[in-house]
GROMACS .gro file of C-alpha atoms in nm:
model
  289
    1UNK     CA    1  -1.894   2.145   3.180
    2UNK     CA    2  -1.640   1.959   2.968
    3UNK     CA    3  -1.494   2.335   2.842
    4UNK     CA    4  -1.489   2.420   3.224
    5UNK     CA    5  -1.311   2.127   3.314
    6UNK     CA    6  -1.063   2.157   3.033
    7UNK     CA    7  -0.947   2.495   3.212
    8UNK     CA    8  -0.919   2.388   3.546
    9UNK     CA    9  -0.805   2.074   3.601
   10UNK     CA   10  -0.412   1.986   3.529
   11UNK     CA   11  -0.456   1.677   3.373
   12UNK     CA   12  -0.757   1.859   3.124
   13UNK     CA   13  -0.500   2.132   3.036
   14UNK     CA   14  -0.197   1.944   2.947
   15UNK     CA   15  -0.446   1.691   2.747
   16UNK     CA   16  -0.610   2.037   2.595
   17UNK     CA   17  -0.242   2.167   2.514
   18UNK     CA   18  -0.129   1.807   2.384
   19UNK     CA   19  -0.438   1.790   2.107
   20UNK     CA   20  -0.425   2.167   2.006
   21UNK     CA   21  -0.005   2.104   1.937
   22UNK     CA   22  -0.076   1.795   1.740
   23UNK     CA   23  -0.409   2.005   1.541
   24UNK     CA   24  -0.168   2.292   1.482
   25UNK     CA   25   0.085   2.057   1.287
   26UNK     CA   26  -0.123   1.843   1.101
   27UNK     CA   27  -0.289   2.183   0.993
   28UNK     CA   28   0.065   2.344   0.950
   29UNK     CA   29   0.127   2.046   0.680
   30UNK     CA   30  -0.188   2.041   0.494
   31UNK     CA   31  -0.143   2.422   0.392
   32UNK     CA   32   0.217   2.339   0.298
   33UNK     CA   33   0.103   1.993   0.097
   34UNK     CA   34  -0.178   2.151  -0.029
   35UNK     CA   35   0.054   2.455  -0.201
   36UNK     CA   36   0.295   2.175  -0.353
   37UNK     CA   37  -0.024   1.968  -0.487
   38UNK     CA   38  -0.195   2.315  -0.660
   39UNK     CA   39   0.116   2.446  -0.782
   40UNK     CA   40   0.220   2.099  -0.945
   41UNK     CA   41  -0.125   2.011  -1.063
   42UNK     CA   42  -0.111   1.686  -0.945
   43UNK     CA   43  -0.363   1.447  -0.992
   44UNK     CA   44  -0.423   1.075  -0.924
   45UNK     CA   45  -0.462   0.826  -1.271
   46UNK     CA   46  -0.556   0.484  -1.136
   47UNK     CA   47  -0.540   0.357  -0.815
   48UNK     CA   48  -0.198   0.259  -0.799
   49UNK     CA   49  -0.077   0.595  -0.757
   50UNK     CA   50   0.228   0.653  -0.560
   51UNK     CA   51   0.433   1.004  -0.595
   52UNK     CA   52   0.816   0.867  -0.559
   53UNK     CA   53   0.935   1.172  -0.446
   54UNK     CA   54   0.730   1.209  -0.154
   55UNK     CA   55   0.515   0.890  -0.133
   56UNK     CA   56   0.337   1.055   0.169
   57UNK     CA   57  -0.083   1.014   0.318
   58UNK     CA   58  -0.122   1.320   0.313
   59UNK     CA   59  -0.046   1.384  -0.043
   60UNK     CA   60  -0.226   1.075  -0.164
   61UNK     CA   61  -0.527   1.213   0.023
   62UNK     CA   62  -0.469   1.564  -0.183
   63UNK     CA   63  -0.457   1.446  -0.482
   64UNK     CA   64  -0.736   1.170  -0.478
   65UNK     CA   65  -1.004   1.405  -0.354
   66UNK     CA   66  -1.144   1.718  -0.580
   67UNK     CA   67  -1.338   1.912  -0.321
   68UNK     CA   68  -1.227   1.810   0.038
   69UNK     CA   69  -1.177   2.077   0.289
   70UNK     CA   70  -0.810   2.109   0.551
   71UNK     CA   71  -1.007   2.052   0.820
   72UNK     CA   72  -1.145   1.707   0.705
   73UNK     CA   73  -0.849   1.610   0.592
   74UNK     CA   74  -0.690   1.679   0.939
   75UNK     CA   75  -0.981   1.469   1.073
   76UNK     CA   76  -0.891   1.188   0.877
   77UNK     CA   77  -0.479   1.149   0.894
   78UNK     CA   78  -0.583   1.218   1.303
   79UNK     CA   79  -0.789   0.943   1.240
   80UNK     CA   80  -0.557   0.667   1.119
   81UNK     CA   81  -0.247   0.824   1.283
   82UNK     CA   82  -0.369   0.827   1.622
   83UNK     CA   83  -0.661   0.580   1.654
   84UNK     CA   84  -0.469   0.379   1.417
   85UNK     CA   85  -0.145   0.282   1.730
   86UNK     CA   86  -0.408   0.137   2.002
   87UNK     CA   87  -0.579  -0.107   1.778
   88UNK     CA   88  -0.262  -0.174   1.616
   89UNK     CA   89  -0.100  -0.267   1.884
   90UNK     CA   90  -0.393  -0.487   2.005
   91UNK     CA   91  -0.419  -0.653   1.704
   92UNK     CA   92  -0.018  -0.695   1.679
   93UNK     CA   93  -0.047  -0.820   2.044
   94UNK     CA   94  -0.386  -1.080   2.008
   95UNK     CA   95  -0.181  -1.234   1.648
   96UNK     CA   96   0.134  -1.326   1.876
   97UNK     CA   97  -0.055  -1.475   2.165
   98UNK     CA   98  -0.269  -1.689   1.877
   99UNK     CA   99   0.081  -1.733   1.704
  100UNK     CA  100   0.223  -1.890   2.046
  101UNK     CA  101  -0.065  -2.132   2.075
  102UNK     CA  102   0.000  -2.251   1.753
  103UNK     CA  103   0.367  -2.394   1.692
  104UNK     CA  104   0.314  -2.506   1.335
  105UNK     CA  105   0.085  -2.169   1.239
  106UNK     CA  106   0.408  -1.983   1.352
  107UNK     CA  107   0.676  -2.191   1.235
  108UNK     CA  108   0.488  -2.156   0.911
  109UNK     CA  109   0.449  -1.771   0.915
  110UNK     CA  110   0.835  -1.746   1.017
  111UNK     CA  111   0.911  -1.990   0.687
  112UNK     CA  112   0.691  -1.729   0.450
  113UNK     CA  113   0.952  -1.419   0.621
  114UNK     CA  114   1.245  -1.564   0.586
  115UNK     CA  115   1.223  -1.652   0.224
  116UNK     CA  116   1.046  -1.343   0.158
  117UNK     CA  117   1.293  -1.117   0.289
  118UNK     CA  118   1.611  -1.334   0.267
  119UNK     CA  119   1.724  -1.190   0.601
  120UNK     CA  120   1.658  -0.817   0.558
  121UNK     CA  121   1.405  -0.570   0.645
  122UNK     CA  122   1.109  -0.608   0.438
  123UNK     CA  123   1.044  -0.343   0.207
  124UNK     CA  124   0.688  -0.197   0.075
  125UNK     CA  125   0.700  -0.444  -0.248
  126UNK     CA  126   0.753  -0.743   0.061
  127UNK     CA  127   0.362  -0.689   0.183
  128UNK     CA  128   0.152  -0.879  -0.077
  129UNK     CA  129   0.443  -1.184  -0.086
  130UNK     CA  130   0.419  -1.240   0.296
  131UNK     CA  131   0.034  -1.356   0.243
  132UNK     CA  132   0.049  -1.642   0.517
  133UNK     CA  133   0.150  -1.380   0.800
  134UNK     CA  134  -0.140  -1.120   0.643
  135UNK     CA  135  -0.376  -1.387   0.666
  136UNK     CA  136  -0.277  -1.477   1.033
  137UNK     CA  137  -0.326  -1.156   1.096
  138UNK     CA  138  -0.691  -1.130   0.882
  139UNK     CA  139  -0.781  -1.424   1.105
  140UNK     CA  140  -0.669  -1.260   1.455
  141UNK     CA  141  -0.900  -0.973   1.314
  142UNK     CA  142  -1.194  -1.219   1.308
  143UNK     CA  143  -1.127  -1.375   1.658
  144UNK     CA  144  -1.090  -1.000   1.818
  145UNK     CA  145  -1.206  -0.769   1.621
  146UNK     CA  146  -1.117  -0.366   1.679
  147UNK     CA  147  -1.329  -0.182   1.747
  148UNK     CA  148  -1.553  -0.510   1.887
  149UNK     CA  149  -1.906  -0.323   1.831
  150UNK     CA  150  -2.004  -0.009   1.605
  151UNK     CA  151  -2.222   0.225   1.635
  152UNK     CA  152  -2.415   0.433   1.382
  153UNK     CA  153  -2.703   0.672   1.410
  154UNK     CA  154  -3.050   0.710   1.170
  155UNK     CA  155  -3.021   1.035   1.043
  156UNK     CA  156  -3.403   0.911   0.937
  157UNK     CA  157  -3.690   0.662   1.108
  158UNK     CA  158  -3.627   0.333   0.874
  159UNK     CA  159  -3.687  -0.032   0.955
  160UNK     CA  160  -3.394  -0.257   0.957
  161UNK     CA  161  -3.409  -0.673   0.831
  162UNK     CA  162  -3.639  -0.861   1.090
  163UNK     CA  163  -3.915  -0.571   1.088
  164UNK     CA  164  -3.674  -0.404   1.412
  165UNK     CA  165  -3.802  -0.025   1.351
  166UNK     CA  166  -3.557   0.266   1.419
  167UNK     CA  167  -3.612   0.647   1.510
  168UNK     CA  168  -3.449   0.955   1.367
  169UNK     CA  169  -3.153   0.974   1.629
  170UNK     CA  170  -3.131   0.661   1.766
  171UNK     CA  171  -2.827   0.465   1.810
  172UNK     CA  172  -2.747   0.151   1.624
  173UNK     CA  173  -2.512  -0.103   1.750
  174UNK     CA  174  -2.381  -0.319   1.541
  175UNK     CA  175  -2.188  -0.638   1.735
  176UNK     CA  176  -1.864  -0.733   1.500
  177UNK     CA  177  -1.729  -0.958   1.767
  178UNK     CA  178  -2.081  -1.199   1.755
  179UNK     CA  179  -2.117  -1.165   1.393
  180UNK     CA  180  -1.709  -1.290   1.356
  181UNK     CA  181  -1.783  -1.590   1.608
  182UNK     CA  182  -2.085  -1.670   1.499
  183UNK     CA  183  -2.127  -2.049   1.380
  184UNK     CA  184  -2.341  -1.979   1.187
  185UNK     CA  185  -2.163  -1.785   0.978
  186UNK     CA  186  -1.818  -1.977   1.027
  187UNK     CA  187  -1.737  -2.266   1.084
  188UNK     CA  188  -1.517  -2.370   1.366
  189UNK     CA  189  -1.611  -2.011   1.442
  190UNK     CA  190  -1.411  -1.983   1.764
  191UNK     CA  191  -1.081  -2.161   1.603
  192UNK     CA  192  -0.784  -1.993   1.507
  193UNK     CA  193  -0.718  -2.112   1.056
  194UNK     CA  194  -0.536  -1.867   0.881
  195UNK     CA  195  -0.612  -2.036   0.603
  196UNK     CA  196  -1.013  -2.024   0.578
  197UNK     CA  197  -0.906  -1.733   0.368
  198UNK     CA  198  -0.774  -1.855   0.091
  199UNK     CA  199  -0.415  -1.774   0.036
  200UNK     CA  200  -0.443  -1.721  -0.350
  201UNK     CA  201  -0.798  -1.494  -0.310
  202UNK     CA  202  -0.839  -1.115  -0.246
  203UNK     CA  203  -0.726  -1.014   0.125
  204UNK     CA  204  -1.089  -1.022   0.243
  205UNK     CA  205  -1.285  -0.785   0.313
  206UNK     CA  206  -1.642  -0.683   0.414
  207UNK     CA  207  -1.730  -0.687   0.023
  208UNK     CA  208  -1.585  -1.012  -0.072
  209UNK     CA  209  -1.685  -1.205   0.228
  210UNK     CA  210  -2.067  -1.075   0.187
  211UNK     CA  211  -2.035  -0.840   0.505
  212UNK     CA  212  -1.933  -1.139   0.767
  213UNK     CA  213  -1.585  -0.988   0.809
  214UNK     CA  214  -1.618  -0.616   0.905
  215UNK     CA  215  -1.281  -0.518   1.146
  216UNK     CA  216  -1.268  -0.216   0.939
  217UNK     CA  217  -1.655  -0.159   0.897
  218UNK     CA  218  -1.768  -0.086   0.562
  219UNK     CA  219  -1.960   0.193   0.342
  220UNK     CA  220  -1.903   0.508   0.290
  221UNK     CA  221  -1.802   0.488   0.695
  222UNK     CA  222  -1.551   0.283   0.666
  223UNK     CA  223  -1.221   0.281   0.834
  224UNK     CA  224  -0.970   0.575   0.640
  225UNK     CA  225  -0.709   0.358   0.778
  226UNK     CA  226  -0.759   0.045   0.702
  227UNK     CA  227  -0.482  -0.029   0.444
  228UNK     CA  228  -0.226   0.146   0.636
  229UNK     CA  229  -0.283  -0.028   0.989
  230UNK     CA  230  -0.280  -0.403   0.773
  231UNK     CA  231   0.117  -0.243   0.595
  232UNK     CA  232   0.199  -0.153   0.959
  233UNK     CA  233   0.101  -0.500   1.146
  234UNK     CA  234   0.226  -0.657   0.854
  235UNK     CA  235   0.601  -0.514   0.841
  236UNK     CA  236   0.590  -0.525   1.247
  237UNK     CA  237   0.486  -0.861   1.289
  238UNK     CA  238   0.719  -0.983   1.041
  239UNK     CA  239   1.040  -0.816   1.174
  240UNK     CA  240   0.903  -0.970   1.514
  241UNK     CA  241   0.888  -1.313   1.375
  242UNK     CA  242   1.200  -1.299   1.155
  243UNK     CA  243   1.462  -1.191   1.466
  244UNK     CA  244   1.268  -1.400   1.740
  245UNK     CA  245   1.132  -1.726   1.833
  246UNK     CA  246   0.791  -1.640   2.109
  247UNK     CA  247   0.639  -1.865   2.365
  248UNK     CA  248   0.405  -1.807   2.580
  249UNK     CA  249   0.476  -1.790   2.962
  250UNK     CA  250   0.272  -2.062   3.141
  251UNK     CA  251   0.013  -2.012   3.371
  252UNK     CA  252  -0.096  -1.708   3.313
  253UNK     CA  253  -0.497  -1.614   3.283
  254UNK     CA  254  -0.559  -1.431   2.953
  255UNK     CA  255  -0.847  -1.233   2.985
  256UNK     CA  256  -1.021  -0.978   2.800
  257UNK     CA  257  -1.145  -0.578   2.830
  258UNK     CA  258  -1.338  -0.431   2.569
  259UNK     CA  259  -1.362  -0.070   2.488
  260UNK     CA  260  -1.261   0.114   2.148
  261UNK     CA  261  -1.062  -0.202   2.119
  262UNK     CA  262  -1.051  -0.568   2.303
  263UNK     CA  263  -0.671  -0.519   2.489
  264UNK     CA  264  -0.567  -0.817   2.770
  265UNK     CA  265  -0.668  -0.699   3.059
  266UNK     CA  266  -0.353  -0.759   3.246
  267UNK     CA  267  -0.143  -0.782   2.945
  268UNK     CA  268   0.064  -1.065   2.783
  269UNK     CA  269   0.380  -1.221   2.926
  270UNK     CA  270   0.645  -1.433   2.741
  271UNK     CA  271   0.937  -1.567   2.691
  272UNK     CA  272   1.159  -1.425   2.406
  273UNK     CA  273   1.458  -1.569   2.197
  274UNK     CA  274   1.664  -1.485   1.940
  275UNK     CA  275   1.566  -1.707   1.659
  276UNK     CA  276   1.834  -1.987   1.581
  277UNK     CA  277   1.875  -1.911   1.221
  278UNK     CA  278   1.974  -1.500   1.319
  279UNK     CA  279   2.216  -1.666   1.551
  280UNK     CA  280   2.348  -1.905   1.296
  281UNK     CA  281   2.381  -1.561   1.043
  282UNK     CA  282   2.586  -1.354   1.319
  283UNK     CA  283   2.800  -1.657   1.344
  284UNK     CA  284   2.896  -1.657   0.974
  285UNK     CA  285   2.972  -1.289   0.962
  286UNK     CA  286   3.184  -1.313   1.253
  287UNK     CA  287   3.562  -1.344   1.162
  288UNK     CA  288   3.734  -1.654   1.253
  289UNK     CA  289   3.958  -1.678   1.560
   0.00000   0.00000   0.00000
């Protein structure tokens, strides 16, 4: 029916056309990659492994993996290219509305930016100095987490903690938004503190926090994307922050619509202004009259 549907009705076919042209060229530069990789013999030594010349996803992801076949691979920079800009932008959006409710959390995070990056854009070395702002951001993660529930399915019958038995093909949902409020697993649960995760510790994670902070899942499941969606909320929020003072616009109900991610559900309104200290900069550069 779906097939059918995809041949028939307008919106279907341009959709249909849309995905193939985006398949095609992911496809198109895996063969290419793949031919630079082989004929190079590249290979990753440690995990800090960056190719300066072309410091590309894609040829991290050839080069880490041994066996792994183009059409996985297209799977997986499909999955943290295009998955990767709604929940981005939801978690870029739910980290400025907590940032507006909280004048000294912001004032702090804007502090961190502009003696990070001295009044530039912030570079790829910039991302583990600006530690305040990634832990804002950690801590939006917490309060609405994307996706809000997972799912997974037994492959086997098993029996889960609490004697709760499971059949071979059953669903399992898994609620990350209850487990991230729960008080009894935080406290002040439903608070917004940046700095319950310590500034000086690892950026948490599902491992180091003993599974009670899971935005990005965890296992062999896990998120692909995870470290590039924290670089780009990091280096967006942060050129945000740097040019612009926020605030929210008043009387307006926030509400909330889940799906693949938790999004407003009729957006977020407010008021926008250059920052002081970029107008106090433009001033100093101008020439005197």
């Amino acid at each position: 029916q779906i097939d059918l549907l995809c041949k028939i009705v307008p919106r279907q076919i341009k959709a249909e056309k849309a995905v193939n042209t985006i398949r095609n060229t992911v496809e198109d530069l895996i063969t290419k990659c793949k031919a630079i990789v082989d004929a190079e013999n590249e290979q990753i030594e440690g995990e800090e492994y960056v190719n300066e010349a072309d410091p590309s996803i894609l040829r991290f992801l050839l080069a880490s993996r041994e066996e792994v076949s183009s059409l996985q691979l297209r799977d997986d920079l499909l999955s943290m290219l295009v998955a990767g800009h709604e929940t981005t932008g939801s978690v870029l959006t739910w980290t400025i509305y907590l940032l507006s409710k909280d004048p000294v959390a912001l004032r702090k995070a804007q502090d961190e930016v502009d003696r990070v990056l001295q009044g530039r854009l912030p570079r790829y070395e910039d991302v583990k100095e600006l530690k305040y702002l990634m832990r804002c951001i950690n801590e939006s993660m917490r309060l609405y987490p994307h996706p809000p529930v997972l799912i997974r399915r037994a492959l086997v019958d098993d029996v889960l903690p609490g004697n709760y038995k499971v059949k071979t093909g059953q669903d399992v949902m898994i609620s990350v938004y209850n487990i991230h409020r729960s008080p009894e697993v935080w406290d002040r649960a439903d608070e917004f503190i940046p700095e319950r995760f310590d500034l000086e510790g690892p950026i948490p994670n599902e491992s180091n926090t003993d599974f009670r902070f899971i935005p990005f899942s965890g296992g062999p499941r896990k998120c692909v994307g995870d470290q590039f969606a924290l670089l780009e909320a990091i280096v967006a929020l942060a050129i945000v922050i740097q040019k612009m003072d926020i605030q929210l616009v008043a009387d307006q109900k926030i509400s909330m619509t889940t799906g693949a991610t938790i999004h407003t559900t009729n957006g977020l309104y407010m008021n926008v202004s250059l920052r002081k200290v970029e107008q106090e900069a433009d001033l100093a550069l101008s020439p005197s009259g």
